[in-house]
mmCIF file of C-alpha atoms in Angstrom:
data_model
loop_
_atom_site.group_PDB
_atom_site.id
_atom_site.type_symbol
_atom_site.label_atom_id
_atom_site.label_comp_id
_atom_site.label_asym_id
_atom_site.label_seq_id
_atom_site.Cartn_x
_atom_site.Cartn_y
_atom_site.Cartn_z
ATOM 1 C CA LEU A 728 103.338 1.244 -9.697
ATOM 2 C CA LYS A 729 102.092 -1.897 -8.213
ATOM 3 C CA GLN A 730 101.409 0.027 -4.361
ATOM 4 C CA GLU A 731 98.934 2.721 -6.382
ATOM 5 C CA LEU A 732 96.475 -0.515 -7.900
ATOM 6 C CA ALA A 733 96.391 -1.984 -4.154
ATOM 7 C CA GLU A 734 95.700 1.091 -2.635
ATOM 8 C CA ALA A 735 92.773 2.043 -5.313
ATOM 9 C CA LEU A 736 91.137 -1.763 -4.783
ATOM 10 C CA LYS A 737 91.169 -1.131 -1.581
ATOM 11 C CA VAL A 738 89.659 2.597 -1.544
ATOM 12 C CA GLY A 739 86.934 1.010 -4.188
ATOM 13 C CA ARG A 740 85.814 -1.138 -1.668
ATOM 14 C CA PHE A 741 83.637 -3.211 -3.724
ATOM 15 C CA THR A 742 83.180 -0.640 -6.800
ATOM 16 C CA PRO A 743 86.603 -1.026 -7.245
ATOM 17 C CA PRO A 744 87.905 -0.023 -10.714
ATOM 18 C CA ASP A 745 88.071 -2.239 -13.491
ATOM 19 C CA MET A 746 90.941 -3.232 -15.802
ATOM 20 C CA ALA A 747 90.259 -0.011 -17.569
ATOM 21 C CA GLU A 748 90.220 2.733 -15.346
ATOM 22 C CA LEU A 749 93.529 0.582 -14.062
ATOM 23 C CA THR A 750 95.403 0.853 -16.821
ATOM 24 C CA ALA A 751 94.156 4.676 -17.582
ATOM 25 C CA LYS A 752 95.393 5.262 -14.176
ATOM 26 C CA ALA A 753 98.964 3.375 -15.265
ATOM 27 C CA GLY A 754 99.131 5.823 -18.266
ATOM 28 C CA GLN A 755 102.452 5.076 -19.804
ATOM 29 C CA ARG A 756 102.540 1.993 -17.718
ATOM 30 C CA ALA A 757 99.777 0.407 -18.654
ATOM 31 C CA ALA A 758 101.258 -2.349 -20.773
ATOM 32 C CA VAL A 759 102.628 -4.155 -16.604
ATOM 33 C CA VAL A 760 99.225 -3.373 -15.132
ATOM 34 C CA PRO A 761 97.651 -7.455 -15.564
ATOM 35 C CA ASP A 762 101.003 -8.526 -14.222
ATOM 36 C CA LEU A 763 101.099 -6.258 -11.590
ATOM 37 C CA LEU A 764 97.995 -7.457 -10.572
ATOM 38 C CA ALA A 765 98.732 -11.131 -10.641
ATOM 39 C CA ILE A 766 101.737 -10.816 -8.752
ATOM 40 C CA LEU A 767 99.025 -8.717 -5.854
ATOM 41 C CA VAL A 768 97.044 -12.148 -6.821
ATOM 42 C CA ALA A 769 100.001 -14.373 -5.586
ATOM 43 C CA GLU A 770 101.299 -12.354 -2.754
ATOM 44 C CA GLU A 771 97.460 -12.571 -1.136
ATOM 45 C CA LYS A 772 96.757 -8.576 -1.790
ATOM 46 C CA ALA A 773 94.142 -8.777 -4.056
ATOM 47 C CA VAL A 774 91.250 -11.206 -5.662
ATOM 48 C CA GLU A 775 90.170 -11.941 -8.980
ATOM 49 C CA VAL A 776 86.578 -12.471 -8.732
ATOM 50 C CA GLY A 777 85.898 -12.056 -12.506
ATOM 51 C CA PRO A 778 87.422 -11.308 -15.627
ATOM 52 C CA GLY A 779 89.859 -8.218 -14.897
ATOM 53 C CA LEU A 780 87.807 -7.548 -11.921
ATOM 54 C CA PHE A 781 89.452 -7.762 -8.569
ATOM 55 C CA LEU A 782 88.769 -7.000 -5.153
ATOM 56 C CA ASP A 783 91.445 -6.350 -2.069
ATOM 57 C CA PHE A 784 92.213 -9.069 -0.313
ATOM 58 C CA ASP A 785 90.494 -8.126 2.634
ATOM 59 C CA VAL A 786 87.397 -6.247 0.954
ATOM 60 C CA GLU A 787 87.109 -9.811 -0.384
ATOM 61 C CA ALA A 788 87.124 -11.159 3.555
ATOM 62 C CA ASP A 789 84.731 -8.840 4.462
ATOM 63 C CA LEU A 790 82.293 -9.684 1.243
ATOM 64 C CA ARG A 791 82.187 -13.352 2.814
ATOM 65 C CA SER A 792 81.447 -12.363 5.860
ATOM 66 C CA LEU A 793 78.749 -10.036 4.975
ATOM 67 C CA VAL A 794 76.935 -12.717 3.099
ATOM 68 C CA ARG A 795 77.687 -15.540 5.220
ATOM 69 C CA GLU A 796 75.551 -13.441 7.915
ATOM 70 C CA ARG A 797 73.138 -12.534 5.551
ATOM 71 C CA LEU A 798 72.295 -15.747 4.720
ATOM 72 C CA ALA A 799 72.208 -17.360 8.019
ATOM 73 C CA ASN A 800 69.441 -19.118 9.449
ATOM 74 C CA GLY A 801 68.431 -20.465 5.514
ATOM 75 C CA ALA A 802 67.911 -17.181 4.111
ATOM 76 C CA THR A 803 67.932 -16.602 0.786
ATOM 77 C CA MET A 804 69.279 -13.578 -0.929
ATOM 78 C CA THR A 805 68.626 -11.969 -5.046
ATOM 79 C CA MET A 806 71.305 -10.518 -7.102
ATOM 80 C CA ALA A 807 69.121 -7.559 -6.158
ATOM 81 C CA ASP A 808 69.496 -7.943 -2.201
ATOM 82 C CA LEU A 809 73.062 -8.881 -3.015
ATOM 83 C CA ARG A 810 73.893 -5.598 -4.853
ATOM 84 C CA ASP A 811 72.392 -3.571 -2.099
ATOM 85 C CA LEU A 812 73.595 -5.486 0.839
ATOM 86 C CA LEU A 813 76.865 -4.480 -1.039
ATOM 87 C CA LYS A 814 75.674 -0.600 -1.632
ATOM 88 C CA THR A 815 76.944 -1.009 -5.573
ATOM 89 C CA THR A 816 75.724 -1.670 -8.998
ATOM 90 C CA ARG A 817 74.987 -4.681 -10.875
ATOM 91 C CA LYS A 818 77.630 -4.762 -13.360
ATOM 92 C CA TYR A 819 79.821 -5.659 -9.798
ATOM 93 C CA ALA A 820 76.712 -7.569 -7.581
ATOM 94 C CA VAL A 821 76.465 -10.050 -11.435
ATOM 95 C CA PRO A 822 79.966 -11.470 -11.386
ATOM 96 C CA VAL A 823 80.711 -11.169 -7.221
ATOM 97 C CA GLY A 824 77.141 -13.137 -7.437
ATOM 98 C CA GLU A 825 79.214 -15.880 -9.391
ATOM 99 C CA TYR A 826 81.944 -15.557 -7.663
ATOM 100 C CA LEU A 827 80.164 -16.570 -4.709
ATOM 101 C CA ASP A 828 78.891 -19.626 -6.570
ATOM 102 C CA ARG A 829 82.136 -20.622 -8.212
ATOM 103 C CA VAL A 830 84.307 -20.572 -4.402
ATOM 104 C CA GLY A 831 81.607 -22.849 -2.768
ATOM 105 C CA LEU A 832 80.194 -19.760 -0.828
ATOM 106 C CA THR A 833 76.627 -19.307 -2.246
ATOM 107 C CA THR A 834 74.769 -22.052 -4.209
ATOM 108 C CA ARG A 835 72.084 -20.727 -7.299
ATOM 109 C CA GLU A 836 68.964 -21.848 -6.934
ATOM 110 C CA GLY A 837 66.968 -20.329 -9.951
ATOM 111 C CA ASP A 838 66.976 -16.668 -9.110
ATOM 112 C CA THR A 839 68.232 -16.528 -5.778
ATOM 113 C CA ARG A 840 71.341 -17.904 -3.712
ATOM 114 C CA ARG A 841 72.041 -19.403 -0.438
ATOM 115 C CA LEU A 842 74.321 -20.460 1.419
ATOM 116 C CA ALA A 843 76.078 -23.481 0.178
ATOM 117 C CA PRO A 844 76.971 -26.523 3.095
ATOM 118 C CA SER A 845 80.304 -26.037 2.551
ATOM 119 C CA GLY A 846 80.164 -22.139 2.543
ATOM 120 C CA ALA A 847 78.271 -22.555 6.171
ATOM 121 C CA ALA A 848 81.686 -23.806 7.623
ATOM 122 C CA GLU A 849 83.803 -21.623 7.194
#
């Protein structure tokens, strides 16, 4: 089941299954899904970007790279720009944007985000 969850996150890219979808996928084994996700995080195979929302570890690295590239040279982006960049929906873009702020890659200024000084150096 752990491998199935990891694969679902990888395939989902920037639109991964949420906790409800992952537990539904697990069927009778649903109770162990949170523990298995915690193990995937500990093994650096997944990253929790928001409550119950996980990205594959390599997809999260791609996310950082895409955002750094998009925000190079002092550019800014809105939540809609992030949604379009990731080819996802607002349901996913909002927690991802908040995650990027939380980890210090971006900084929010009103309705826009720019690369945080610490984020440019990574």
